């Protein structure tokens, strides 16, 4: 066991997987000599060389497009988008090819690759560096969208993503990159994609969250427990697509109340989908409407105003209270 | 403003077989009689298949498709230069190249007939299916080529696209990545001068497509795209360069689309009959036939026999296509991901239950 932050844990997974399988290569802007703008790829260039750690030209579509070709030819590229805000230039390949190749060839040709990208706000970053657009990616069938919330699950899920037979968009909450450390096991772990985790058991209310919001959810739940003795069950979604409906439903059927806390804007977001699934399968178990926390449906403001925009512990706490007091 | 010249370029133009079927002896790639006949037979097959597909489409037996009539030299010449271990990355107007790779015609028919089975080529390796999103296959080809280089395999990639594709960002990104990586890939632009209704002069302000290679520091050559020998020779040389580790080449095949873009448009709306007629006179099949005639390799009897044989072959493929695909109705739920997940499986179960009850989804 070693204590490490999320950057180190992701780096560990990359090291381990590159060592394990020489088809695994890392590519992106500044991922080699410079070791990534967040140092996520530290040490890889030195250890594996420029053939396996490729400093690419500056072009997001080109990065994913060439990665698609590599994956079709048998490599396992791990492509980095420097920031999720620049990733939309590669959407053509994600929607047009990553999502379709397996289906359009009935499994004869597949695109097993990982697109890593730091996303989300809260670090007072420049324009285009703070959005949470997981819903955009998760809307595309045939790709997977994974969001870790801490070092241990980041390492275990990235390992799973690299070994996965399909394209995985791996969104890294950059607010959590160095926010805290955690014990990460010595041995490589593989957590199944498409599976949520109950990180705290409870009986009164289900709180679903993911990414950087999970820490705020934990804090809000702790506060609610201290203040009014409420027992909150917290689910870390981890995988936006495919989505683990079962774990959420089991919990909601037990607690009868649910709040979903996401950093992304509310409209048509993952929370909306979760509510739809609860409506389909557990409506009659509900004691109150499902509460929803998220950003406003406005353009992400510059960081001078980001505190007014992003949800935090207070908004989660308010939603817990409203759902309990309904 | 007085300035020193830093870089000058010129773009070669290659023609070996002229319109009268005469070969420029200095440039003759020296294909054997047998190979020349094979090449002609493949071009005729591609033409006849294309024309049959057009009729099938008009009869409602095939979906919208993009005819390649008139562009047989630009597709078959390069395919002839390929090794089996090379990769073919097509766009959607290279019927002749697909057939020469060994893709059965009925697979192509299935693609345009609305079935994913048209992307499965049993026994044919290293041949990607048709790419509909213009230029998107160009970076794919660069990535496949990188993989060949990474594995130190002496194989190259042949990537097709049209003149419209050269306006796309993926054209630039694909050629840029490939040239930076010195990846073994040959880019062939079938410049048929029309992107649906957009003529070349509205597509680009460059004199040639080939000169765009200069920007990437790779060789660029304009080839008479209706000359199968020139297309073969240029591709052969470029593939050899690529396999030898010397990086990519851009070949512009100047040709003409004699039919519509797809069966969904009417070219008379945007171009003149005179223009089309002028290019009909430069038909690559006619040119190839003249060559065979001049070398006494062909006769009208052989032509008749070939057409009869090709018809039988196409009839057989159409029959296989029209027998349909044998897949279970819920196959559309099978390949979302390699693993199966409850959210899709529930929809599959609902679909099957509705089917059993005689209901339709609509």
Tab-separated table of C-alpha atoms in Angstrom, chain A residues 52 119 127 135 144 146 151 198 278 307 313:
chain	number	residue	atom	x	y	z
A	52	UNK	CA	5.318	4.424	-27.093
A	119	UNK	CA	-12.485	18.128	-16.825
A	127	UNK	CA	-11.937	29.972	-20.243
A	135	UNK	CA	-23.721	13.891	-20.651
A	144	UNK	CA	-18.160	4.095	-22.255
A	146	UNK	CA	-15.994	6.663	-16.698
A	151	UNK	CA	-6.896	7.896	-6.360
A	198	UNK	CA	-21.907	2.273	-2.243
A	278	UNK	CA	-36.119	5.665	-10.774
A	307	UNK	CA	-18.333	30.295	-7.141
A	313	UNK	CA	-21.592	21.443	-0.097
